[in-house]
Amino acid sequence: MSTNTESWRALSKREVLITEKLLSRDFPGHHELRMQLLSARVSPIDRQGSLQFRIVGPAAPVETRVPTEAHYFDGPNQDSGPAVHLLIHVVEGKLHELEVYKDDGTAITVLPADIDLTKLHLF
């Protein structure tokens, strides 16, 4: 994965909705991470939809690097097919990365920006 840190930008509406959905799960620090999201800047990491975050502000009391994740199925109706995973990475109490990958390593046909959020399964 290569990072293009020259292109920091605000999150799109869909990126905010997806990240908020991931942060809706109750875990230590989720409220503070949601607050960080309000002023976050991001830079795309890859074509799958992975993002690197740049955060200014207080750290969240998060206990693990990946405190929340979700998946959806990369099929035409998103009810079957290989799973696409979305993981929030937190480093030193700050949003660090939204990692996106597909189980079988093939290209993602339904990108995270195009998913039906009701088909996003948190775990």
mmCIF file of N, CA, C and O in Angstrom, residues 2-65:
data_model
loop_
_atom_site.group_PDB
_atom_site.id
_atom_site.type_symbol
_atom_site.label_atom_id
_atom_site.label_comp_id
_atom_site.label_asym_id
_atom_site.label_seq_id
_atom_site.Cartn_x
_atom_site.Cartn_y
_atom_site.Cartn_z
ATOM 1 N N SER A 2 0.618 2.109 -0.912
ATOM 2 C CA SER A 2 1.362 3.360 -0.928
ATOM 3 C C SER A 2 0.434 4.483 -0.516
ATOM 4 O O SER A 2 -0.748 4.482 -0.833
ATOM 5 N N THR A 3 0.972 5.434 0.206
ATOM 6 C CA THR A 3 0.177 6.536 0.715
ATOM 7 C C THR A 3 0.521 7.807 -0.024
ATOM 8 O O THR A 3 1.679 8.158 -0.168
ATOM 9 N N ASN A 4 -0.500 8.499 -0.485
ATOM 10 C CA ASN A 4 -0.309 9.780 -1.135
ATOM 11 C C ASN A 4 -0.675 10.860 -0.132
ATOM 12 O O ASN A 4 -1.799 11.338 -0.106
ATOM 13 N N THR A 5 0.263 11.224 0.729
ATOM 14 C CA THR A 5 -0.031 12.165 1.812
ATOM 15 C C THR A 5 -0.045 13.605 1.337
ATOM 16 O O THR A 5 -0.255 14.505 2.126
ATOM 17 N N GLU A 6 0.146 13.835 0.047
ATOM 18 C CA GLU A 6 0.098 15.190 -0.480
ATOM 19 C C GLU A 6 -1.336 15.661 -0.672
ATOM 20 O O GLU A 6 -1.587 16.831 -0.855
ATOM 21 N N SER A 7 -2.299 14.734 -0.649
ATOM 22 C CA SER A 7 -3.668 15.089 -0.995
ATOM 23 C C SER A 7 -4.626 14.943 0.193
ATOM 24 O O SER A 7 -5.621 14.247 0.105
ATOM 25 N N TRP A 8 -4.329 15.580 1.306
ATOM 26 C CA TRP A 8 -5.223 15.548 2.463
ATOM 27 C C TRP A 8 -6.479 16.328 2.137
ATOM 28 O O TRP A 8 -6.417 17.414 1.564
ATOM 29 N N ARG A 9 -7.629 15.784 2.510
ATOM 30 C CA ARG A 9 -8.910 16.410 2.210
ATOM 31 C C ARG A 9 -9.912 16.035 3.297
ATOM 32 O O ARG A 9 -9.673 15.140 4.098
ATOM 33 N N ALA A 10 -11.046 16.719 3.284
ATOM 34 C CA ALA A 10 -12.140 16.354 4.181
ATOM 35 C C ALA A 10 -12.757 15.045 3.696
ATOM 36 O O ALA A 10 -12.669 14.707 2.516
ATOM 37 N N LEU A 11 -13.375 14.313 4.603
ATOM 38 C CA LEU A 11 -14.062 13.091 4.222
ATOM 39 C C LEU A 11 -15.300 13.426 3.397
ATOM 40 O O LEU A 11 -15.954 14.438 3.631
ATOM 41 N N SER A 12 -15.624 12.551 2.448
ATOM 42 C CA SER A 12 -16.873 12.695 1.708
ATOM 43 C C SER A 12 -18.030 12.336 2.637
ATOM 44 O O SER A 12 -17.829 11.715 3.689
ATOM 45 N N LYS A 13 -19.245 12.685 2.241
ATOM 46 C CA LYS A 13 -20.419 12.338 3.054
ATOM 47 C C LYS A 13 -20.512 10.834 3.274
ATOM 48 O O LYS A 13 -20.810 10.379 4.372
ATOM 49 N N ARG A 14 -20.276 10.056 2.217
ATOM 50 C CA ARG A 14 -20.343 8.587 2.339
ATOM 51 C C ARG A 14 -19.263 8.061 3.272
ATOM 52 O O ARG A 14 -19.511 7.157 4.059
ATOM 53 N N GLU A 15 -18.042 8.613 3.188
ATOM 54 C CA GLU A 15 -16.962 8.176 4.072
ATOM 55 C C GLU A 15 -17.312 8.477 5.528
ATOM 56 O O GLU A 15 -17.038 7.663 6.412
ATOM 57 N N VAL A 16 -17.935 9.623 5.768
ATOM 58 C CA VAL A 16 -18.368 9.958 7.129
ATOM 59 C C VAL A 16 -19.417 8.961 7.597
ATOM 60 O O VAL A 16 -19.338 8.433 8.714
ATOM 61 N N LEU A 17 -20.403 8.668 6.762
ATOM 62 C CA LEU A 17 -21.467 7.731 7.150
ATOM 63 C C LEU A 17 -20.920 6.339 7.452
ATOM 64 O O LEU A 17 -21.313 5.711 8.438
ATOM 65 N N ILE A 18 -20.009 5.874 6.620
ATOM 66 C CA ILE A 18 -19.412 4.551 6.838
ATOM 67 C C ILE A 18 -18.606 4.541 8.134
ATOM 68 O O ILE A 18 -18.735 3.625 8.954
ATOM 69 N N THR A 19 -17.780 5.558 8.341
ATOM 70 C CA THR A 19 -16.947 5.614 9.546
ATOM 71 C C THR A 19 -17.812 5.765 10.790
ATOM 72 O O THR A 19 -17.556 5.125 11.816
ATOM 73 N N GLU A 20 -18.852 6.588 10.718
ATOM 74 C CA GLU A 20 -19.771 6.724 11.856
ATOM 75 C C GLU A 20 -20.442 5.396 12.183
ATOM 76 O O GLU A 20 -20.621 5.056 13.346
ATOM 77 N N LYS A 21 -20.813 4.635 11.150
ATOM 78 C CA LYS A 21 -21.422 3.323 11.376
ATOM 79 C C LYS A 21 -20.436 2.403 12.098
ATOM 80 O O LYS A 21 -20.801 1.730 13.060
ATOM 81 N N LEU A 22 -19.169 2.408 11.660
ATOM 82 C CA LEU A 22 -18.156 1.593 12.332
ATOM 83 C C LEU A 22 -17.960 2.041 13.781
ATOM 84 O O LEU A 22 -17.736 1.220 14.666
ATOM 85 N N LEU A 23 -18.042 3.339 14.023
ATOM 86 C CA LEU A 23 -17.839 3.871 15.369
ATOM 87 C C LEU A 23 -19.113 3.857 16.207
ATOM 88 O O LEU A 23 -19.093 4.291 17.355
ATOM 89 N N SER A 24 -20.207 3.355 15.671
ATOM 90 C CA SER A 24 -21.454 3.297 16.429
ATOM 91 C C SER A 24 -21.451 2.156 17.440
ATOM 92 O O SER A 24 -22.236 2.156 18.385
ATOM 93 N N ARG A 25 -20.582 1.193 17.244
ATOM 94 C CA ARG A 25 -20.435 0.090 18.194
ATOM 95 C C ARG A 25 -19.889 0.639 19.501
ATOM 96 O O ARG A 25 -19.051 1.538 19.496
ATOM 97 N N ASP A 26 -20.349 0.110 20.618
ATOM 98 C CA ASP A 26 -19.909 0.585 21.930
ATOM 99 C C ASP A 26 -18.601 -0.109 22.328
ATOM 100 O O ASP A 26 -18.571 -1.333 22.495
ATOM 101 N N PHE A 27 -17.535 0.656 22.426
ATOM 102 C CA PHE A 27 -16.239 0.165 22.898
ATOM 103 C C PHE A 27 -15.528 1.334 23.541
ATOM 104 O O PHE A 27 -15.875 2.501 23.290
ATOM 105 N N PRO A 28 -14.538 1.085 24.414
ATOM 106 C CA PRO A 28 -13.836 2.191 25.076
ATOM 107 C C PRO A 28 -13.209 3.148 24.056
ATOM 108 O O PRO A 28 -12.469 2.723 23.180
ATOM 109 N N GLY A 29 -13.573 4.418 24.137
ATOM 110 C CA GLY A 29 -13.013 5.441 23.259
ATOM 111 C C GLY A 29 -13.850 5.759 22.038
ATOM 112 O O GLY A 29 -13.501 6.658 21.273
ATOM 113 N N HIS A 30 -14.970 5.041 21.816
ATOM 114 C CA HIS A 30 -15.739 5.276 20.585
ATOM 115 C C HIS A 30 -16.280 6.704 20.519
ATOM 116 O O HIS A 30 -16.290 7.301 19.446
ATOM 117 N N HIS A 31 -16.687 7.260 21.646
ATOM 118 C CA HIS A 31 -17.218 8.631 21.623
ATOM 119 C C HIS A 31 -16.126 9.627 21.216
ATOM 120 O O HIS A 31 -16.345 10.500 20.370
ATOM 121 N N GLU A 32 -14.935 9.489 21.786
ATOM 122 C CA GLU A 32 -13.832 10.390 21.457
ATOM 123 C C GLU A 32 -13.409 10.256 19.996
ATOM 124 O O GLU A 32 -13.078 11.256 19.350
ATOM 125 N N LEU A 33 -13.433 9.030 19.464
ATOM 126 C CA LEU A 33 -13.094 8.834 18.044
ATOM 127 C C LEU A 33 -14.128 9.497 17.157
ATOM 128 O O LEU A 33 -13.790 10.087 16.124
ATOM 129 N N ARG A 34 -15.395 9.454 17.553
ATOM 130 C CA ARG A 34 -16.441 10.143 16.778
ATOM 131 C C ARG A 34 -16.196 11.651 16.787
ATOM 132 O O ARG A 34 -16.417 12.327 15.791
ATOM 133 N N MET A 35 -15.718 12.178 17.909
ATOM 134 C CA MET A 35 -15.391 13.602 17.985
ATOM 135 C C MET A 35 -14.205 13.914 17.063
ATOM 136 O O MET A 35 -14.184 14.950 16.403
ATOM 137 N N GLN A 36 -13.200 13.048 17.015
ATOM 138 C CA GLN A 36 -12.050 13.246 16.125
ATOM 139 C C GLN A 36 -12.498 13.291 14.666
ATOM 140 O O GLN A 36 -11.947 14.036 13.862
ATOM 141 N N LEU A 37 -13.508 12.509 14.345
ATOM 142 C CA LEU A 37 -13.999 12.434 12.975
ATOM 143 C C LEU A 37 -14.498 13.784 12.468
ATOM 144 O O LEU A 37 -14.400 14.081 11.277
ATOM 145 N N LEU A 38 -14.995 14.629 13.371
ATOM 146 C CA LEU A 38 -15.564 15.926 12.986
ATOM 147 C C LEU A 38 -14.553 16.822 12.271
ATOM 148 O O LEU A 38 -14.927 17.597 11.393
ATOM 149 N N SER A 39 -13.281 16.732 12.655
ATOM 150 C CA SER A 39 -12.266 17.598 12.040
ATOM 151 C C SER A 39 -11.193 16.805 11.289
ATOM 152 O O SER A 39 -10.162 17.362 10.912
ATOM 153 N N ALA A 40 -11.434 15.517 11.084
ATOM 154 C CA ALA A 40 -10.441 14.653 10.440
ATOM 155 C C ALA A 40 -10.189 15.062 8.989
ATOM 156 O O ALA A 40 -11.073 15.547 8.293
ATOM 157 N N ARG A 41 -8.970 14.840 8.554
ATOM 158 C CA ARG A 41 -8.574 14.952 7.147
ATOM 159 C C ARG A 41 -8.114 13.554 6.753
ATOM 160 O O ARG A 41 -7.611 12.794 7.575
ATOM 161 N N VAL A 42 -8.299 13.218 5.486
ATOM 162 C CA VAL A 42 -7.915 11.886 5.012
ATOM 163 C C VAL A 42 -7.131 11.982 3.711
ATOM 164 O O VAL A 42 -7.196 12.976 2.991
ATOM 165 N N SER A 43 -6.401 10.909 3.459
ATOM 166 C CA SER A 43 -5.675 10.754 2.206
ATOM 167 C C SER A 43 -5.900 9.316 1.732
ATOM 168 O O SER A 43 -5.741 8.376 2.522
ATOM 169 N N PRO A 44 -6.300 9.119 0.480
ATOM 170 C CA PRO A 44 -6.516 7.759 -0.022
ATOM 171 C C PRO A 44 -5.219 6.950 0.022
ATOM 172 O O PRO A 44 -4.143 7.472 -0.251
ATOM 173 N N ILE A 45 -5.362 5.679 0.360
ATOM 174 C CA ILE A 45 -4.220 4.769 0.394
ATOM 175 C C ILE A 45 -4.200 3.886 -0.845
ATOM 176 O O ILE A 45 -3.149 3.601 -1.403
ATOM 177 N N ASP A 46 -5.383 3.432 -1.258
ATOM 178 C CA ASP A 46 -5.456 2.515 -2.404
ATOM 179 C C ASP A 46 -6.781 2.700 -3.144
ATOM 180 O O ASP A 46 -7.607 3.520 -2.751
ATOM 181 N N ARG A 47 -6.971 1.919 -4.182
ATOM 182 C CA ARG A 47 -8.193 2.027 -5.001
ATOM 183 C C ARG A 47 -9.378 1.298 -4.383
ATOM 184 O O ARG A 47 -10.489 1.403 -4.886
ATOM 185 N N GLN A 48 -9.130 0.533 -3.317
ATOM 186 C CA GLN A 48 -10.199 -0.220 -2.663
ATOM 187 C C GLN A 48 -11.036 0.659 -1.739
ATOM 188 O O GLN A 48 -12.104 0.257 -1.298
ATOM 189 N N GLY A 49 -10.518 1.848 -1.400
ATOM 190 C CA GLY A 49 -11.246 2.744 -0.500
ATOM 191 C C GLY A 49 -10.570 2.945 0.841
ATOM 192 O O GLY A 49 -11.120 3.627 1.712
ATOM 193 N N SER A 50 -9.389 2.358 1.040
ATOM 194 C CA SER A 50 -8.669 2.553 2.303
ATOM 195 C C SER A 50 -8.231 4.008 2.433
ATOM 196 O O SER A 50 -7.860 4.641 1.435
ATOM 197 N N LEU A 51 -8.269 4.519 3.661
ATOM 198 C CA LEU A 51 -7.925 5.912 3.930
ATOM 199 C C LEU A 51 -6.968 6.016 5.104
ATOM 200 O O LEU A 51 -7.086 5.273 6.070
ATOM 201 N N GLN A 52 -6.053 6.966 5.024
ATOM 202 C CA GLN A 52 -5.208 7.328 6.159
ATOM 203 C C GLN A 52 -5.804 8.606 6.754
ATOM 204 O O GLN A 52 -6.213 9.500 6.023
ATOM 205 N N PHE A 53 -5.880 8.663 8.091
ATOM 206 C CA PHE A 53 -6.435 9.824 8.775
ATOM 207 C C PHE A 53 -5.341 10.730 9.306
ATOM 208 O O PHE A 53 -4.264 10.258 9.707
ATOM 209 N N ARG A 54 -5.631 12.020 9.340
ATOM 210 C CA ARG A 54 -4.800 12.994 10.047
ATOM 211 C C ARG A 54 -5.719 13.665 11.060
ATOM 212 O O ARG A 54 -6.732 14.254 10.694
ATOM 213 N N ILE A 55 -5.344 13.552 12.321
ATOM 214 C CA ILE A 55 -6.186 14.003 13.426
ATOM 215 C C ILE A 55 -5.442 15.021 14.272
ATOM 216 O O ILE A 55 -4.266 14.847 14.578
ATOM 217 N N VAL A 56 -6.155 16.078 14.664
ATOM 218 C CA VAL A 56 -5.639 17.052 15.623
ATOM 219 C C VAL A 56 -6.596 17.016 16.800
ATOM 220 O O VAL A 56 -7.810 17.039 16.619
ATOM 221 N N GLY A 57 -6.058 16.941 17.999
ATOM 222 C CA GLY A 57 -6.926 16.942 19.168
ATOM 223 C C GLY A 57 -6.552 15.850 20.145
ATOM 224 O O GLY A 57 -5.588 15.117 19.942
ATOM 225 N N PRO A 58 -7.345 15.742 21.205
ATOM 226 C CA PRO A 58 -7.021 14.800 22.272
ATOM 227 C C PRO A 58 -7.148 13.344 21.828
ATOM 228 O O PRO A 58 -7.946 13.019 20.951
ATOM 229 N N ALA A 59 -6.360 12.507 22.474
ATOM 230 C CA ALA A 59 -6.371 11.074 22.189
ATOM 231 C C ALA A 59 -7.567 10.408 22.862
ATOM 232 O O ALA A 59 -8.068 10.875 23.875
ATOM 233 N N ALA A 60 -8.004 9.311 22.280
ATOM 234 C CA ALA A 60 -9.104 8.514 22.825
ATOM 235 C C ALA A 60 -8.527 7.350 23.630
ATOM 236 O O ALA A 60 -7.480 6.810 23.271
ATOM 237 N N PRO A 61 -9.219 6.942 24.694
ATOM 238 C CA PRO A 61 -8.741 5.805 25.505
ATOM 239 C C PRO A 61 -9.116 4.465 24.864
ATOM 240 O O PRO A 61 -9.919 3.705 25.386
ATOM 241 N N VAL A 62 -8.526 4.192 23.715
ATOM 242 C CA VAL A 62 -8.825 2.964 22.980
ATOM 243 C C VAL A 62 -7.827 1.894 23.407
ATOM 244 O O VAL A 62 -6.629 2.150 23.499
ATOM 245 N N GLU A 63 -8.338 0.682 23.645
ATOM 246 C CA GLU A 63 -7.508 -0.386 24.200
ATOM 247 C C GLU A 63 -6.824 -1.263 23.154
ATOM 248 O O GLU A 63 -5.836 -1.916 23.458
ATOM 249 N N THR A 64 -7.348 -1.319 21.934
ATOM 250 C CA THR A 64 -6.761 -2.174 20.900
ATOM 251 C C THR A 64 -6.580 -1.392 19.611
ATOM 252 O O THR A 64 -7.255 -0.393 19.377
ATOM 253 N N ARG A 65 -5.665 -1.857 18.776
ATOM 254 C CA ARG A 65 -5.394 -1.153 17.514
ATOM 255 C C ARG A 65 -6.604 -1.170 16.581
ATOM 256 O O ARG A 65 -6.870 -0.209 15.879
#
